[in-house]
Tab-separated table of C-alpha atoms in Angstrom:
chain	number	residue	atom	x	y	z
A	5	UNK	CA	-2.915	4.320	4.050
A	6	UNK	CA	-4.761	6.356	1.651
A	7	UNK	CA	-3.159	4.543	-1.491
A	8	UNK	CA	-4.323	1.741	-0.063
A	9	UNK	CA	-7.606	2.617	0.578
A	10	UNK	CA	-7.878	3.654	-3.708
A	11	UNK	CA	-6.392	0.934	-4.641
A	12	UNK	CA	-8.195	-2.062	-1.978
A	13	UNK	CA	-11.640	-3.535	-4.119
A	14	UNK	CA	-12.640	-5.125	0.014
A	15	UNK	CA	-15.336	-2.942	1.359
A	16	UNK	CA	-13.962	-5.076	4.503
A	17	UNK	CA	-10.531	-3.599	3.836
A	18	UNK	CA	-11.552	-0.374	2.928
A	19	UNK	CA	-13.569	-0.070	6.573
A	20	UNK	CA	-10.460	-1.575	8.523
A	21	UNK	CA	-8.491	0.937	7.051
A	22	UNK	CA	-10.676	4.022	7.966
A	23	UNK	CA	-11.341	1.978	11.518
A	24	UNK	CA	-7.896	1.507	12.591
A	25	UNK	CA	-6.966	5.295	11.882
A	26	UNK	CA	-9.745	6.191	14.371
A	27	UNK	CA	-9.254	3.766	16.783
A	28	UNK	CA	-5.750	5.657	18.014
A	29	UNK	CA	-7.355	8.492	19.485
A	30	UNK	CA	-3.624	10.006	18.238
A	31	UNK	CA	-4.566	10.775	14.503
A	32	UNK	CA	-4.808	14.939	15.013
A	33	UNK	CA	-7.293	17.251	13.668
A	34	UNK	CA	-6.425	18.639	9.899
A	35	UNK	CA	-8.096	21.280	8.392
A	36	UNK	CA	-7.812	20.853	4.193
A	37	UNK	CA	-9.259	23.849	2.052
A	38	UNK	CA	-9.381	23.398	-1.636
A	39	UNK	CA	-10.051	26.158	-4.208
A	40	UNK	CA	-11.669	25.489	-7.284
A	41	UNK	CA	-13.182	22.832	-5.464
A	42	UNK	CA	-16.356	23.000	-8.183
A	43	UNK	CA	-13.416	22.434	-11.179
A	44	UNK	CA	-12.949	19.592	-13.329
A	45	UNK	CA	-10.043	18.656	-10.942
A	46	UNK	CA	-11.368	20.162	-7.609
A	47	UNK	CA	-14.476	17.694	-7.818
A	48	UNK	CA	-12.686	14.359	-7.949
A	49	UNK	CA	-9.805	15.515	-5.819
A	50	UNK	CA	-12.389	17.012	-3.181
A	51	UNK	CA	-14.446	13.048	-3.234
A	52	UNK	CA	-10.359	11.736	-2.630
A	53	UNK	CA	-9.501	13.983	0.449
A	54	UNK	CA	-12.752	13.009	1.595
A	55	UNK	CA	-12.027	9.607	1.386
A	56	UNK	CA	-8.668	10.304	3.737
A	57	UNK	CA	-8.986	9.442	7.284
A	58	UNK	CA	-6.455	11.781	8.094
A	59	UNK	CA	-8.493	14.908	7.227
A	60	UNK	CA	-10.798	16.156	9.848
A	61	UNK	CA	-11.960	19.799	8.025
A	62	UNK	CA	-12.822	19.242	4.382
A	63	UNK	CA	-13.416	23.264	3.012
A	64	UNK	CA	-14.307	23.462	-0.392
A	65	UNK	CA	-14.063	27.673	-2.051
A	66	UNK	CA	-14.911	28.581	-5.773
A	67	UNK	CA	-16.162	31.139	-7.423
A	68	UNK	CA	-19.857	29.854	-8.338
A	69	UNK	CA	-21.344	25.765	-7.820
A	70	UNK	CA	-19.890	25.130	-4.405
A	71	UNK	CA	-22.646	23.979	-1.836
A	72	UNK	CA	-23.362	21.534	-5.138
A	73	UNK	CA	-19.749	19.641	-4.335
A	74	UNK	CA	-20.021	20.424	-0.897
A	75	UNK	CA	-23.704	18.975	-0.024
A	76	UNK	CA	-22.390	16.015	-2.991
A	77	UNK	CA	-19.259	14.842	-1.106
A	78	UNK	CA	-20.241	15.807	2.509
A	79	UNK	CA	-22.994	12.623	2.226
A	80	UNK	CA	-20.049	10.267	2.009
A	81	UNK	CA	-20.324	8.319	5.586
A	82	UNK	CA	-16.272	9.398	6.317
A	83	UNK	CA	-14.559	11.381	9.400
A	84	UNK	CA	-14.599	14.051	7.662
A	85	UNK	CA	-16.995	17.435	7.670
A	86	UNK	CA	-17.349	19.125	4.295
A	87	UNK	CA	-18.743	22.830	4.214
A	88	UNK	CA	-18.775	24.589	0.885
A	89	UNK	CA	-17.972	28.488	0.723
A	90	UNK	CA	-18.415	30.389	-2.332
A	91	UNK	CA	-17.663	34.113	-3.925
A	92	UNK	CA	-14.711	36.301	-2.635
A	93	UNK	CA	-16.828	37.482	-0.306
A	94	UNK	CA	-16.392	33.913	1.932
A	95	UNK	CA	-13.299	32.947	0.825
A	96	UNK	CA	-12.060	34.311	4.511
A	97	UNK	CA	-13.653	31.886	6.105
A	98	UNK	CA	-13.021	28.903	3.600
A	99	UNK	CA	-8.651	29.021	4.695
A	100	UNK	CA	-8.888	30.427	7.869
A	101	UNK	CA	-7.768	27.727	9.853
A	102	UNK	CA	-6.170	25.293	7.400
A	103	UNK	CA	-3.680	23.364	7.834
A	104	UNK	CA	-3.091	22.273	3.679
A	105	UNK	CA	-4.551	24.474	0.939
A	106	UNK	CA	-4.228	23.282	-2.463
A	107	UNK	CA	-5.070	25.052	-5.091
A	108	UNK	CA	-6.302	23.611	-8.221
A	109	UNK	CA	-8.144	27.189	-9.309
A	110	UNK	CA	-7.569	28.158	-13.016
A	111	UNK	CA	-8.841	26.979	-16.377
A	112	UNK	CA	-7.253	23.439	-17.537
A	113	UNK	CA	-5.101	23.211	-20.887
A	114	UNK	CA	-7.409	23.179	-24.289
A	115	UNK	CA	-6.594	21.851	-27.710
A	116	UNK	CA	-4.652	24.486	-29.384
A	117	UNK	CA	-3.737	26.054	-26.345
A	118	UNK	CA	-0.030	26.706	-25.551
A	119	UNK	CA	1.146	27.195	-21.232
A	120	UNK	CA	1.606	31.217	-22.621
A	121	UNK	CA	-2.442	30.487	-22.839
A	122	UNK	CA	-2.667	29.879	-19.848
A	123	UNK	CA	-0.389	32.163	-17.753
A	124	UNK	CA	-2.768	34.510	-18.708
A	125	UNK	CA	-5.403	33.393	-17.477
A	126	UNK	CA	-4.115	31.469	-14.122
A	127	UNK	CA	-1.233	33.680	-12.633
A	128	UNK	CA	-3.537	36.365	-11.592
A	129	UNK	CA	-6.207	33.810	-10.495
A	130	UNK	CA	-2.820	32.780	-7.945
A	131	UNK	CA	-1.800	35.960	-7.445
A	132	UNK	CA	-5.109	36.590	-5.853
A	133	UNK	CA	-5.553	33.350	-3.723
A	134	UNK	CA	-2.236	33.661	-2.106
A	135	UNK	CA	-2.622	37.271	-1.128
A	136	UNK	CA	-5.719	35.893	0.682
A	137	UNK	CA	-3.789	32.504	2.077
A	138	UNK	CA	-1.236	35.342	3.382
A	139	UNK	CA	-3.809	36.960	4.723
A	140	UNK	CA	-6.118	34.118	6.421
A	141	UNK	CA	-3.682	30.890	7.352
A	142	UNK	CA	0.077	31.760	6.424
A	143	UNK	CA	1.081	29.164	7.480
A	144	UNK	CA	-1.039	26.052	5.705
A	145	UNK	CA	0.916	23.857	3.707
A	146	UNK	CA	0.297	25.072	-0.014
A	147	UNK	CA	-0.065	22.487	-2.837
A	148	UNK	CA	0.046	24.449	-6.092
A	149	UNK	CA	-1.297	22.604	-9.001
A	150	UNK	CA	-2.571	25.248	-11.105
A	151	UNK	CA	-0.639	25.807	-14.169
A	152	UNK	CA	1.721	26.507	-15.582
A	153	UNK	CA	3.071	24.856	-12.470
A	154	UNK	CA	6.712	26.257	-13.059
A	155	UNK	CA	5.718	29.813	-12.735
A	156	UNK	CA	2.762	29.928	-10.651
A	157	UNK	CA	4.983	28.504	-8.371
A	158	UNK	CA	6.995	31.335	-7.870
A	159	UNK	CA	4.761	33.849	-8.494
A	160	UNK	CA	3.021	32.063	-5.090
A	161	UNK	CA	6.335	32.792	-3.814
A	162	UNK	CA	6.458	36.714	-4.392
A	163	UNK	CA	3.174	36.850	-3.044
A	164	UNK	CA	3.992	35.266	0.709
A	165	UNK	CA	7.178	38.201	0.380
A	166	UNK	CA	5.202	40.680	-0.293
A	167	UNK	CA	3.342	40.004	2.861
A	168	UNK	CA	6.143	39.313	5.054
A	169	UNK	CA	4.617	35.407	5.032
A	170	UNK	CA	7.125	33.468	2.803
A	171	UNK	CA	8.097	30.715	4.140
A	172	UNK	CA	9.961	27.847	1.728
A	173	UNK	CA	9.104	25.166	3.384
A	174	UNK	CA	5.457	24.942	2.759
A	175	UNK	CA	5.490	26.056	-0.426
A	176	UNK	CA	4.752	23.163	-2.880
A	177	UNK	CA	4.290	22.711	-6.441
A	178	UNK	CA	2.735	19.097	-7.702
A	179	UNK	CA	4.566	16.752	-9.767
A	180	UNK	CA	3.298	13.739	-8.734
A	181	UNK	CA	1.077	13.278	-11.694
A	182	UNK	CA	4.616	12.729	-13.550
A	183	UNK	CA	5.770	10.062	-10.797
A	184	UNK	CA	2.199	8.007	-11.535
A	185	UNK	CA	2.907	8.594	-15.690
A	186	UNK	CA	6.199	7.559	-14.790
A	187	UNK	CA	5.645	4.750	-13.042
A	188	UNK	CA	2.923	3.371	-15.612
A	189	UNK	CA	4.516	3.634	-18.565
A	190	UNK	CA	7.733	2.042	-17.191
A	191	UNK	CA	5.508	-1.149	-15.756
A	192	UNK	CA	3.774	-1.516	-18.614
A	193	UNK	CA	7.172	-1.580	-21.095
A	194	UNK	CA	9.212	-3.464	-18.221
A	195	UNK	CA	5.891	-6.021	-17.477
A	196	UNK	CA	6.615	-5.896	-13.691
A	197	UNK	CA	3.500	-5.118	-10.854
A	198	UNK	CA	2.802	-1.391	-11.164
A	199	UNK	CA	2.291	-1.032	-7.289
A	200	UNK	CA	6.288	-2.087	-6.937
A	201	UNK	CA	7.024	0.920	-9.322
A	202	UNK	CA	8.769	4.318	-8.274
A	203	UNK	CA	10.251	6.265	-10.644
A	204	UNK	CA	12.237	9.981	-9.482
A	205	UNK	CA	11.002	12.636	-11.169
A	206	UNK	CA	13.084	16.053	-11.361
A	207	UNK	CA	12.771	19.440	-12.802
A	208	UNK	CA	9.503	21.222	-13.359
A	209	UNK	CA	6.377	20.005	-14.396
A	210	UNK	CA	5.938	21.014	-18.364
A	211	UNK	CA	6.662	19.437	-21.639
A	212	UNK	CA	10.713	19.274	-21.779
A	213	UNK	CA	11.239	20.380	-18.116
A	214	UNK	CA	9.898	16.896	-16.776
A	215	UNK	CA	13.200	14.467	-16.644
A	216	UNK	CA	11.446	10.834	-15.187
A	217	UNK	CA	14.919	9.581	-13.791
A	218	UNK	CA	14.111	5.744	-15.044
A	219	UNK	CA	17.769	4.572	-14.038
A	220	UNK	CA	16.835	5.531	-10.391
A	221	UNK	CA	13.433	3.388	-11.435
A	222	UNK	CA	12.729	0.224	-9.141
A	223	UNK	CA	12.284	-2.870	-9.869
A	224	UNK	CA	15.116	-1.685	-12.267
A	225	UNK	CA	14.674	-3.898	-15.745
A	226	UNK	CA	16.678	-3.987	-18.861
A	227	UNK	CA	15.295	-1.614	-20.740
A	228	UNK	CA	16.938	-0.216	-24.157
A	229	UNK	CA	17.966	3.626	-24.916
A	230	UNK	CA	15.348	3.873	-27.356
A	231	UNK	CA	13.020	2.629	-24.761
A	232	UNK	CA	13.968	5.145	-22.339
A	233	UNK	CA	13.989	7.892	-24.543
A	234	UNK	CA	10.014	7.072	-25.787
A	235	UNK	CA	9.053	6.481	-22.239
A	236	UNK	CA	10.582	9.774	-20.986
A	237	UNK	CA	9.253	11.783	-24.106
A	238	UNK	CA	5.675	10.143	-23.070
A	239	UNK	CA	5.878	11.369	-19.414
A	240	UNK	CA	6.875	14.101	-20.904
A	241	UNK	CA	4.017	14.863	-23.530
A	242	UNK	CA	1.335	12.378	-20.877
A	243	UNK	CA	-0.599	16.181	-20.901
A	244	UNK	CA	-1.362	16.792	-24.073
A	245	UNK	CA	-1.511	12.893	-24.446
A	246	UNK	CA	-5.286	13.363	-22.431
A	247	UNK	CA	-6.394	16.843	-23.938
A	248	UNK	CA	-5.926	14.906	-27.731
A	249	UNK	CA	-7.494	11.956	-26.340
A	250	UNK	CA	-10.286	14.256	-25.100
A	251	UNK	CA	-10.838	15.900	-28.166
A	252	UNK	CA	-11.709	19.569	-27.045
A	253	UNK	CA	-13.465	18.083	-23.684
A	254	UNK	CA	-11.098	18.284	-21.240
A	255	UNK	CA	-7.556	17.527	-19.694
A	256	UNK	CA	-6.100	15.091	-17.138
A	257	UNK	CA	-8.687	16.191	-14.746
A	258	UNK	CA	-9.042	12.706	-13.198
A	259	UNK	CA	-4.919	11.549	-12.832
A	260	UNK	CA	-4.237	14.977	-11.634
A	261	UNK	CA	-6.794	14.559	-8.804
A	262	UNK	CA	-5.430	11.269	-8.230
A	263	UNK	CA	-2.080	12.726	-7.523
A	264	UNK	CA	-2.983	15.499	-5.947
A	265	UNK	CA	-4.580	13.088	-3.844
A	266	UNK	CA	-1.470	11.174	-3.265
A	267	UNK	CA	0.585	14.404	-2.436
A	268	UNK	CA	-1.853	15.873	-0.203
A	269	UNK	CA	-2.072	12.635	1.859
A	270	UNK	CA	2.119	12.644	1.914
A	271	UNK	CA	2.104	16.357	3.219
A	272	UNK	CA	-0.515	15.358	6.170
A	273	UNK	CA	1.917	12.308	7.134
A	274	UNK	CA	4.679	14.472	6.931
A	275	UNK	CA	2.683	17.109	8.899
A	276	UNK	CA	1.605	14.052	11.825
A	277	UNK	CA	5.028	13.282	12.294
A	278	UNK	CA	5.127	10.159	10.198
A	279	UNK	CA	8.903	9.227	9.614
A	280	UNK	CA	10.378	8.978	6.516
A	281	UNK	CA	8.210	10.389	4.137
A	282	UNK	CA	9.572	10.860	0.110
A	283	UNK	CA	7.858	12.607	-2.663
A	284	UNK	CA	9.129	14.505	-6.087
A	285	UNK	CA	7.793	17.814	-5.449
A	286	UNK	CA	8.956	21.067	-7.417
A	287	UNK	CA	10.065	23.118	-4.313
A	288	UNK	CA	12.694	26.122	-4.041
A	289	UNK	CA	15.809	24.975	-4.237
A	290	UNK	CA	19.815	24.623	-3.928
A	291	UNK	CA	20.559	21.699	-5.741
A	292	UNK	CA	21.226	22.904	-8.817
A	293	UNK	CA	21.553	26.920	-10.241
A	294	UNK	CA	17.892	27.133	-10.942
A	295	UNK	CA	15.898	29.259	-7.509
A	296	UNK	CA	12.882	26.185	-7.790
A	297	UNK	CA	13.595	22.623	-8.818
A	298	UNK	CA	11.975	19.711	-8.712
A	299	UNK	CA	13.252	16.621	-6.881
A	300	UNK	CA	12.899	14.388	-3.937
A	301	UNK	CA	12.245	16.101	-0.742
A	302	UNK	CA	11.463	14.882	2.667
A	303	UNK	CA	8.162	15.650	4.171
A	304	UNK	CA	7.592	16.639	8.054
A	305	UNK	CA	6.103	18.629	10.730
A	306	UNK	CA	7.620	22.102	9.210
A	307	UNK	CA	6.824	21.129	5.416
A	308	UNK	CA	9.999	20.255	3.595
A	309	UNK	CA	12.545	18.575	5.880
A	310	UNK	CA	15.484	17.960	3.546
A	311	UNK	CA	15.723	18.859	-0.181
A	312	UNK	CA	17.364	15.569	-1.542
A	313	UNK	CA	19.998	15.635	-3.810
A	314	UNK	CA	19.649	14.076	-7.090
A	315	UNK	CA	21.538	11.102	-7.174
A	316	UNK	CA	23.904	9.154	-10.062
A	317	UNK	CA	22.609	10.248	-13.297
A	318	UNK	CA	23.062	8.330	-16.964
A	319	UNK	CA	24.413	9.920	-19.616
A	320	UNK	CA	21.082	10.524	-20.902
A	321	UNK	CA	19.552	11.941	-17.850
A	322	UNK	CA	22.386	14.177	-17.899
A	323	UNK	CA	21.871	16.045	-21.431
A	324	UNK	CA	17.739	15.912	-20.176
A	325	UNK	CA	18.655	18.112	-17.375
A	326	UNK	CA	21.019	20.880	-19.277
A	327	UNK	CA	18.597	20.822	-21.727
A	328	UNK	CA	15.595	21.263	-19.201
A	329	UNK	CA	17.254	24.284	-17.537
A	330	UNK	CA	17.008	27.722	-20.009
A	331	UNK	CA	13.815	26.669	-20.670
A	332	UNK	CA	12.401	26.298	-16.599
A	333	UNK	CA	14.988	28.918	-15.625
A	334	UNK	CA	12.547	31.929	-18.403
A	335	UNK	CA	8.979	30.086	-16.938
A	336	UNK	CA	11.112	30.828	-12.955
A	337	UNK	CA	11.555	34.544	-14.095
A	338	UNK	CA	7.874	35.083	-15.920
A	339	UNK	CA	6.689	34.085	-12.252
A	340	UNK	CA	8.819	36.495	-10.634
A	341	UNK	CA	8.012	39.183	-13.177
A	342	UNK	CA	4.457	39.187	-13.379
A	343	UNK	CA	3.939	38.986	-9.605
A	344	UNK	CA	6.274	42.242	-9.126
A	345	UNK	CA	4.252	44.291	-12.094
């Protein structure tokens, strides 16, 4: 429903979608909190979540400028009430009663910045926010966007464990942007309508750890090995492509907000009991020897209802899977070590 709202141009169609969601009194009240709501991802994400008819209460939090974002977004004539919270002293109010917490907080990657540079800043921010979540809304679903996701999700898990509040079914690393990019790039090369394309993406959420499974793409197209190799590389380097194109003026904020909104919508549908909601996400997993791994998961009332197996891989994908494991393992260990310092 949400995806159709984003892509349909007809305002009457949009209004019909919204009316349908209201007319059945069966849509539950759902509070969504966005931590980092005044940032480059947070603002467009707040806008997109305001458009989602499944949200009844939208809580926007940041260390500065949130009241203005909330006032602006709050004027949009959709269902949810919007409140902006600013500063550490208001974090508890922002979180209390939340069903879903989305975390885009932290600094974006700039040209020349390594993922280690990102880690050194964002890891501390994530650690503090997750300590507050464990205290004020421990049963909420967590959607982690703050990079490097390969490490921030393990950090969050360790913080929740320390608080005695860890539920592996409720912690998600948002890797949807990798799927969005894979779909877009594949559709362009396969010359098929992008709206009909699906491509699972497994592994992690940085560089070589991102592995799109083009052998499982639908609809199937007969692309050469060279094309598939190039598509894989472009999907892995999508973030860098945007950082360089923006020439120091930002990172992938708009496409990330879109992908974050898609995944949050899937989580809300799962919470509301919609059957067969399947998305790729970076979660605690036993489908490889690594403790966290991105793959297809079935979403439901408890968060992760089922982690689906990887399915058949091409020889190229099998090689890619083995190649990504050492780097992903290192990123996970780095997060765990930081959380336990």
